Amino acid sequence: MMGRGEKEVEFVCYCTQTRFLGWLGRVLKAVQPSNGWEGSSYESGLTFLAALAFTSILRAIMDQYSILGRIGEGAHGIVFKAKNIETGETVALKKVALRKLEDGIPNQALREIKALQEIEENQHVVKLKDVFPHGTGFVLVFEYMLSDLSEVIRNSEQPLTDAQVKGYMLMLLKGVAFCHTNSIMHRDLKPANLLISSTGQLKIADFGLARVFTSDGERLYSHQVATRWYRAPELLYGARKYDEGVDLWAVGCIFAELLNNSPLFPGENDIEQLCCVLQVLGTPNQKIWPEITELPDYSKISFKEKLPIPLEQVVPDGSPQAIQLLKQFLVYPSKQRVQAAQALLHPYFFTPPLPAHHSELPIPQRGGKKAPQHQRDFHVEQPLEDSVVDLELVAPYVIDV
């Protein structure tokens, strides 16, 4: 188990590519006691770190930026639009606050920094430009992105064209393939985390839940990841051992949302989320999903037998090739989901209309007027309570709880 002080030093080591923390990391390493930053040494180390945080050097760094406004809130941080006074460049500042120094650097923030610094620069992954401490927290400096894919969907008065959907999916798959090639699973892919630049480029952002995955699949992870509507069924069943397939399921959900202009599985809690999935894909069993009986929550609830609905009915505006590709993402066994790199070679992307160039894609402003969404015909009839399983509400879908 990593000690609190070791965690602080690890945070500094993650940021050695930045001008200030690179220097700070060398200083902390030089003064670190032989027994590490523990006990009184730990308190001394934190005092030293806090003192540095208020030096004129730090003020000079923060003074380089002029805050232009608030963009929103990401995983464990508030995001602001800012301008580098010296260069005039517009950037996004993500301020991560610590309630007290003893809390240490949040794991999610460490993961985001580590993930973005371990992978090489890629045109479909948001660029981390700098990191520096600020007050009792720190600031991540990202390239500024004008909007995100959720705004594109929200502001679409008409469904996106086939060419536009292909354009977005092409960029998304390139970014996902790049992350997976570097053994990083994002674990929170959703339209709001797919940022859009002023030129229409789509880039994956918010790596606060990202983790390095191993090929043996034996590593344990938390199942409480991913936003519910894009959460893979194995996560809904409490899986602790999983792989990049959770990202590929999310890609399928995003794909369907682009085609339908509305979420595919809009559950209000985990049980309702499973009901939404089962309504479309049918009730899973050991024949189609051999690993299902090994999932922690499999025996806690039994669903009535239900046949799948043809995806052609669920996504009526999808072309035959779009549906064919979508089916390869939305399958129960994780290992059977098409890899991002393989999906890029699917005939869907090479059949007219060809993918739209990013300069031809819609770029709405953040917080624009919300257009009416085209909702699907089927939903779970009533929302289920998060805290209590109401047997009367769940009855149409389950046998036993």
Coordinates of C-alpha atoms in Angstrom, one line a residue:
M1 CA 0.0 0.0 0.0
M2 CA 1.4 3.4 -1.0
G3 CA 1.9 5.8 1.9
R4 CA 0.5 9.3 1.8
G5 CA 3.9 10.9 1.4
E6 CA 4.9 8.4 -1.3
K7 CA 1.8 9.4 -3.1
E8 CA 2.8 13.1 -3.0
V9 CA 6.2 12.2 -4.4
E10 CA 4.7 10.0 -7.1
F11 CA 2.4 12.9 -8.1
V12 CA 5.5 15.0 -8.5
C13 CA 7.2 12.3 -10.5
Y14 CA 4.2 12.1 -12.9
C15 CA 4.6 15.7 -13.7
T16 CA 8.4 15.9 -14.4
Q17 CA 7.7 17.0 -17.9
T18 CA 6.3 20.3 -16.6
R19 CA 8.6 23.2 -16.0
F20 CA 7.6 23.9 -12.3
L21 CA 6.9 20.5 -11.0
G22 CA 9.9 19.0 -12.7
W23 CA 12.0 21.3 -10.6
L24 CA 9.9 20.7 -7.5
G25 CA 10.2 17.0 -8.0
R26 CA 14.0 17.2 -8.0
V27 CA 14.0 19.3 -4.8
L28 CA 11.6 17.0 -2.9
K29 CA 13.7 14.0 -3.9
A30 CA 16.8 15.7 -2.8
V31 CA 15.4 16.6 0.7
Q32 CA 13.4 13.3 1.2
P33 CA 14.5 11.5 4.4
S34 CA 15.9 8.0 4.0
N35 CA 12.7 6.6 5.6
G36 CA 10.4 8.5 3.2
W37 CA 7.8 11.1 3.9
E38 CA 6.2 9.4 6.9
G39 CA 5.4 10.6 10.4
S40 CA 6.9 13.9 11.3
S41 CA 9.0 13.7 8.1
Y42 CA 5.7 13.5 6.2
E43 CA 4.4 16.6 8.0
S44 CA 7.6 18.4 7.3
G45 CA 7.5 17.4 3.7
L46 CA 3.9 18.7 3.3
T47 CA 4.9 21.9 5.1
F48 CA 7.7 22.4 2.7
L49 CA 5.4 21.7 -0.2
A50 CA 2.8 24.1 1.1
A51 CA 5.4 26.8 1.6
L52 CA 6.6 26.4 -2.0
A53 CA 3.1 26.7 -3.2
F54 CA 2.9 30.3 -2.0
T55 CA 6.3 31.5 -3.3
S56 CA 6.6 34.2 -5.9
I57 CA 7.5 31.5 -8.4
L58 CA 4.0 30.0 -8.1
R59 CA 2.3 33.4 -8.2
A60 CA 4.2 34.2 -11.4
I61 CA 3.0 31.0 -13.0
M62 CA -0.7 31.6 -12.1
D63 CA -0.4 35.2 -13.1
Q64 CA 0.4 34.1 -16.6
Y65 CA -3.3 33.2 -17.0
S66 CA -6.3 35.5 -17.2
I67 CA -9.6 33.7 -16.3
L68 CA -12.2 34.3 -19.0
G69 CA -15.1 32.3 -17.6
R70 CA -16.3 29.0 -16.3
I71 CA -16.7 26.1 -18.7
G72 CA -18.1 23.4 -16.4
E73 CA -17.1 20.6 -14.0
G74 CA -15.1 17.5 -14.8
A75 CA -14.1 14.5 -12.7
H76 CA -12.8 16.1 -9.5
G77 CA -12.3 19.6 -10.8
I78 CA -13.8 22.8 -12.0
V79 CA -12.8 23.8 -15.6
F80 CA -12.3 27.4 -16.6
K81 CA -11.6 29.1 -19.9
A82 CA -8.4 31.2 -19.6
K83 CA -5.9 33.1 -21.7
N84 CA -2.1 32.9 -21.5
I85 CA -1.3 36.6 -21.1
E86 CA 2.2 36.2 -22.6
T87 CA 1.3 34.2 -25.7
G88 CA -2.4 35.1 -26.1
E89 CA -3.3 31.4 -26.4
T90 CA -6.7 30.3 -25.1
V91 CA -6.5 27.3 -22.7
A92 CA -8.7 25.3 -20.3
L93 CA -7.7 25.3 -16.7
K94 CA -8.9 22.4 -14.5
K95 CA -8.6 23.4 -10.9
V96 CA -8.4 20.4 -8.5
A97 CA -8.9 21.4 -4.9
L98 CA -7.8 19.4 -1.8
R99 CA -9.9 19.9 1.3
K100 CA -6.8 19.5 3.4
L101 CA -3.2 18.5 2.7
E102 CA -3.5 15.3 4.6
D103 CA -6.1 14.1 2.1
G104 CA -3.3 13.8 -0.5
I105 CA -3.6 14.0 -4.2
P106 CA -6.9 12.4 -5.5
N107 CA -6.3 9.1 -7.2
Q108 CA -8.5 10.3 -10.1
A109 CA -6.3 13.3 -10.7
L110 CA -3.2 11.2 -10.5
R111 CA -4.6 8.8 -13.1
E112 CA -5.6 11.7 -15.4
I113 CA -2.1 13.2 -15.3
K114 CA -0.3 9.8 -15.6
A115 CA -2.5 8.7 -18.5
L116 CA -2.1 11.9 -20.5
Q117 CA 1.7 12.0 -19.9
E118 CA 2.3 8.3 -20.6
I119 CA 0.8 8.4 -24.1
E120 CA 2.3 10.3 -26.9
E121 CA 0.6 13.3 -28.4
N122 CA -2.3 12.4 -30.6
Q123 CA -4.7 14.5 -32.6
H124 CA -7.7 12.7 -31.1
V125 CA -6.7 12.9 -27.4
V126 CA -6.9 16.3 -25.6
K127 CA -3.4 17.7 -24.9
L128 CA -2.2 18.3 -21.4
K129 CA 0.0 21.4 -21.7
D130 CA 1.1 22.0 -18.1
V131 CA 0.5 21.2 -14.4
F132 CA 1.3 23.3 -11.4
P133 CA 0.3 23.5 -7.7
H134 CA -2.1 26.3 -6.7
G135 CA -3.1 27.1 -3.1
T136 CA -3.9 23.7 -1.5
G137 CA -4.6 22.1 -4.8
F138 CA -3.2 22.2 -8.3
V139 CA -4.1 23.2 -11.9
L140 CA -4.1 21.2 -15.1
V141 CA -3.6 23.2 -18.3
F142 CA -5.3 21.8 -21.3
E143 CA -5.7 22.9 -24.9
Y144 CA -9.0 24.8 -25.2
M145 CA -11.9 23.0 -26.9
L146 CA -14.9 24.9 -28.1
S147 CA -17.6 22.4 -27.3
D148 CA -18.4 18.7 -26.9
L149 CA -20.3 16.0 -28.6
S150 CA -23.2 16.2 -26.2
E151 CA -23.7 19.8 -27.3
V152 CA -23.7 18.6 -30.9
I153 CA -26.5 16.1 -30.1
R154 CA -28.4 18.5 -27.9
N155 CA -28.4 21.3 -30.5
S156 CA -29.2 19.1 -33.5
E157 CA -32.7 20.1 -34.7
Q158 CA -32.5 17.3 -37.3
P159 CA -30.7 14.0 -37.0
L160 CA -27.1 14.1 -38.1
T161 CA -26.4 13.0 -41.7
D162 CA -24.7 9.7 -42.4
A163 CA -21.6 11.5 -43.4
Q164 CA -21.5 13.5 -40.2
V165 CA -22.0 10.4 -38.0
K166 CA -19.2 8.7 -39.9
G167 CA -16.9 11.7 -39.4
Y168 CA -17.4 11.7 -35.6
M169 CA -17.2 7.9 -35.3
L170 CA -14.0 7.9 -37.4
M171 CA -12.3 10.4 -35.0
L172 CA -13.6 8.6 -31.9
L173 CA -12.4 5.2 -33.0
K174 CA -9.0 6.6 -33.9
G175 CA -8.7 8.1 -30.4
V176 CA -9.9 4.9 -28.6
A177 CA -7.6 2.7 -30.8
F178 CA -4.7 5.0 -29.8
C179 CA -5.5 4.7 -26.1
H180 CA -5.9 0.9 -26.2
T181 CA -2.7 0.5 -28.2
N182 CA -1.0 2.2 -25.2
S183 CA -2.8 -0.1 -22.8
I184 CA -5.0 2.6 -21.4
M185 CA -8.8 2.1 -20.9
H186 CA -10.7 5.4 -20.4
R187 CA -13.6 3.9 -18.5
D188 CA -15.8 7.0 -18.9
L189 CA -16.5 7.5 -22.6
K190 CA -19.6 9.5 -23.2
P191 CA -20.5 12.4 -25.5
A192 CA -19.7 15.0 -22.8
N193 CA -16.1 13.7 -22.6
L194 CA -15.6 14.0 -26.4
L195 CA -14.6 17.5 -26.9
I196 CA -14.9 19.5 -30.2
S197 CA -12.3 22.0 -31.3
S198 CA -13.0 25.2 -33.2
T199 CA -12.1 23.4 -36.4
G200 CA -14.4 20.4 -35.7
Q201 CA -11.8 18.0 -34.4
L202 CA -13.1 15.5 -31.9
K203 CA -10.7 14.7 -29.0
I204 CA -11.1 12.3 -26.0
A205 CA -10.9 14.1 -22.6
D206 CA -11.4 13.6 -18.9
F207 CA -9.1 10.7 -18.1
G208 CA -9.9 10.9 -14.3
L209 CA -11.1 7.2 -14.4
A210 CA -8.5 5.9 -16.8
R211 CA -6.4 2.9 -15.9
V212 CA -3.7 0.8 -17.4
F213 CA -5.0 -2.6 -18.4
T214 CA -3.1 -5.9 -18.7
S215 CA -3.6 -8.6 -21.3
D216 CA -4.0 -11.4 -18.8
G217 CA -7.3 -9.9 -17.4
E218 CA -6.4 -10.8 -13.8
R219 CA -6.1 -7.3 -12.4
L220 CA -9.0 -6.1 -10.2
Y221 CA -10.7 -2.7 -10.8
S222 CA -13.7 -0.9 -9.4
H223 CA -17.0 -1.6 -11.1
Q224 CA -18.3 1.8 -10.1
V225 CA -17.0 3.5 -13.3
A226 CA -18.5 4.9 -16.5
T227 CA -21.6 7.0 -16.6
R228 CA -24.6 4.7 -16.2
W229 CA -26.1 5.1 -19.8
Y230 CA -22.8 4.0 -21.3
R231 CA -21.9 1.4 -18.6
A232 CA -21.1 -2.1 -20.0
P233 CA -23.4 -5.0 -18.7
E234 CA -20.4 -6.7 -16.9
L235 CA -20.0 -3.5 -14.8
L236 CA -23.7 -3.5 -14.1
Y237 CA -23.3 -7.0 -12.8
G238 CA -20.5 -5.9 -10.5
A239 CA -17.5 -7.2 -12.4
R240 CA -14.1 -6.4 -10.9
K241 CA -12.1 -8.1 -13.6
Y242 CA -12.6 -6.5 -17.0
D243 CA -10.8 -5.0 -19.9
E244 CA -11.0 -2.4 -22.7
G245 CA -14.3 -4.0 -23.7
V246 CA -16.0 -1.5 -21.3
D247 CA -14.8 1.3 -23.6
L248 CA -16.0 -0.5 -26.7
W249 CA -19.5 -1.0 -25.3
A250 CA -19.6 2.8 -24.6
V251 CA -18.5 3.5 -28.2
G252 CA -21.5 1.4 -29.3
C253 CA -23.8 3.4 -27.1
I254 CA -22.4 6.7 -28.5
F255 CA -22.7 5.4 -32.0
A256 CA -26.4 4.6 -31.5
E257 CA -27.0 8.0 -29.9
L258 CA -25.5 9.7 -32.9
L259 CA -27.8 7.7 -35.2
N260 CA -30.9 8.2 -33.1
N261 CA -30.2 11.6 -31.7
S262 CA -31.1 10.3 -28.3
P263 CA -29.6 7.9 -25.7
L264 CA -29.9 4.2 -26.4
F265 CA -30.1 3.0 -22.8
P266 CA -31.4 5.8 -20.6
G267 CA -31.7 4.0 -17.2
E268 CA -32.2 5.9 -14.0
N269 CA -30.5 3.4 -11.8
D270 CA -28.5 0.2 -12.3
I271 CA -31.4 -2.2 -12.3
E272 CA -33.4 0.0 -14.7
Q273 CA -30.2 0.2 -16.8
L274 CA -30.0 -3.5 -17.0
C275 CA -33.7 -3.6 -18.0
C276 CA -33.0 -1.2 -20.8
V277 CA -30.2 -3.3 -22.1
L278 CA -32.2 -6.5 -21.8
Q279 CA -35.2 -5.0 -23.7
V280 CA -32.9 -4.6 -26.7
L281 CA -30.4 -7.4 -26.5
G282 CA -32.6 -10.0 -24.8
T283 CA -32.0 -11.8 -21.5
P284 CA -28.4 -13.1 -21.3
N285 CA -27.7 -16.7 -20.5
Q286 CA -24.7 -18.9 -20.1
K287 CA -25.0 -20.1 -23.7
I288 CA -24.5 -16.6 -25.2
W289 CA -22.4 -15.2 -22.3
P290 CA -20.5 -18.1 -20.7
E291 CA -18.8 -15.8 -18.1
I292 CA -22.1 -14.4 -16.7
T293 CA -22.4 -16.9 -13.9
E294 CA -19.1 -15.7 -12.5
L295 CA -20.1 -12.1 -12.1
P296 CA -20.6 -11.0 -8.5
D297 CA -24.2 -9.8 -8.8
Y298 CA -25.5 -12.3 -11.3
S299 CA -27.3 -14.4 -8.6
K300 CA -28.9 -11.4 -6.9
I301 CA -31.6 -10.8 -9.5
S302 CA -33.2 -13.1 -12.1
F303 CA -34.8 -11.6 -15.2
K304 CA -37.6 -13.1 -17.2
E305 CA -36.7 -14.6 -20.5
K306 CA -36.9 -12.0 -23.2
L307 CA -36.0 -12.2 -26.9
P308 CA -33.8 -9.5 -28.4
I309 CA -35.3 -6.7 -30.5
P310 CA -33.7 -6.3 -34.0
L311 CA -31.4 -3.3 -33.9
E312 CA -32.9 -2.2 -37.2
Q313 CA -36.1 -1.4 -35.2
V314 CA -34.2 0.3 -32.4
V315 CA -32.1 2.4 -34.7
P316 CA -34.4 2.9 -37.7
D317 CA -32.3 5.6 -39.3
G318 CA -29.2 3.5 -39.4
S319 CA -28.0 2.1 -42.7
P320 CA -27.5 -1.7 -43.0
Q321 CA -23.7 -1.3 -42.7
A322 CA -24.1 1.0 -39.7
I323 CA -26.4 -1.6 -38.0
Q324 CA -23.9 -4.3 -38.8
L325 CA -21.1 -2.4 -37.2
L326 CA -23.2 -1.4 -34.2
K327 CA -24.1 -5.0 -33.5
Q328 CA -20.3 -5.8 -33.2
F329 CA -20.0 -3.3 -30.3
L330 CA -23.3 -4.2 -28.4
V331 CA -22.6 -7.8 -27.5
Y332 CA -22.6 -9.3 -24.0
P333 CA -19.2 -11.1 -23.9
S334 CA -16.6 -8.4 -23.7
K335 CA -14.0 -10.4 -25.8
Q336 CA -16.5 -10.6 -28.7
R337 CA -16.8 -6.8 -29.1
V338 CA -15.0 -5.4 -32.1
Q339 CA -11.7 -3.7 -31.4
A340 CA -11.5 0.0 -32.3
A341 CA -8.7 -0.6 -34.8
Q342 CA -10.7 -3.4 -36.5
A343 CA -13.8 -1.2 -36.6
L344 CA -11.9 1.5 -38.5
L345 CA -11.5 -1.0 -41.4
H346 CA -15.3 -1.8 -41.5
P347 CA -16.9 -1.2 -45.0
Y348 CA -19.2 1.3 -43.2
F349 CA -16.5 3.9 -43.5
F350 CA -15.6 3.2 -47.1
T351 CA -19.1 3.2 -48.6
P352 CA -20.7 6.5 -49.8
P353 CA -21.5 8.8 -48.3
L354 CA -17.9 8.9 -47.0
P355 CA -17.1 10.4 -43.6
A356 CA -17.4 14.2 -43.5
H357 CA -14.1 16.1 -43.0
H358 CA -13.9 17.7 -39.5
S359 CA -14.2 21.1 -41.0
E360 CA -17.7 20.1 -42.4
L361 CA -19.1 19.1 -39.0
P362 CA -21.4 21.2 -36.8
I363 CA -19.7 23.1 -34.0
P364 CA -22.2 24.4 -31.5
Q365 CA -21.3 26.8 -28.7
R366 CA -21.3 25.5 -25.2
G367 CA -24.6 26.0 -23.4
G368 CA -26.5 26.7 -26.6
K369 CA -30.3 26.4 -26.9
K370 CA -31.4 22.8 -26.5
A371 CA -33.1 21.4 -29.5
P372 CA -35.9 18.8 -29.0
Q373 CA -34.6 15.3 -29.0
H374 CA -36.0 12.4 -31.0
Q375 CA -36.9 9.9 -28.3
R376 CA -37.2 6.2 -29.0
D377 CA -40.5 4.5 -28.7
F378 CA -39.6 2.1 -25.9
H379 CA -38.6 2.8 -22.3
V380 CA -39.0 1.2 -19.0
E381 CA -42.5 2.3 -18.1
Q382 CA -41.7 3.7 -14.7
P383 CA -38.4 4.8 -13.0
L384 CA -37.1 2.6 -10.3
E385 CA -36.0 3.9 -6.9
D386 CA -32.2 4.1 -6.5
S387 CA -32.3 3.0 -2.8
V388 CA -35.0 0.3 -2.8
V389 CA -36.0 -2.3 -5.3
D390 CA -39.8 -1.9 -5.7
L391 CA -41.0 -5.4 -6.6
E392 CA -44.2 -4.1 -8.3
L393 CA -42.2 -1.9 -10.6
V394 CA -39.5 -4.5 -11.4
A395 CA -42.0 -7.3 -11.8
P396 CA -42.5 -7.0 -15.5
Y397 CA -38.8 -7.6 -16.0
V398 CA -37.6 -10.0 -13.3
I399 CA -38.4 -13.3 -11.8
D400 CA -36.7 -13.0 -8.4
V401 CA -34.7 -10.4 -6.5

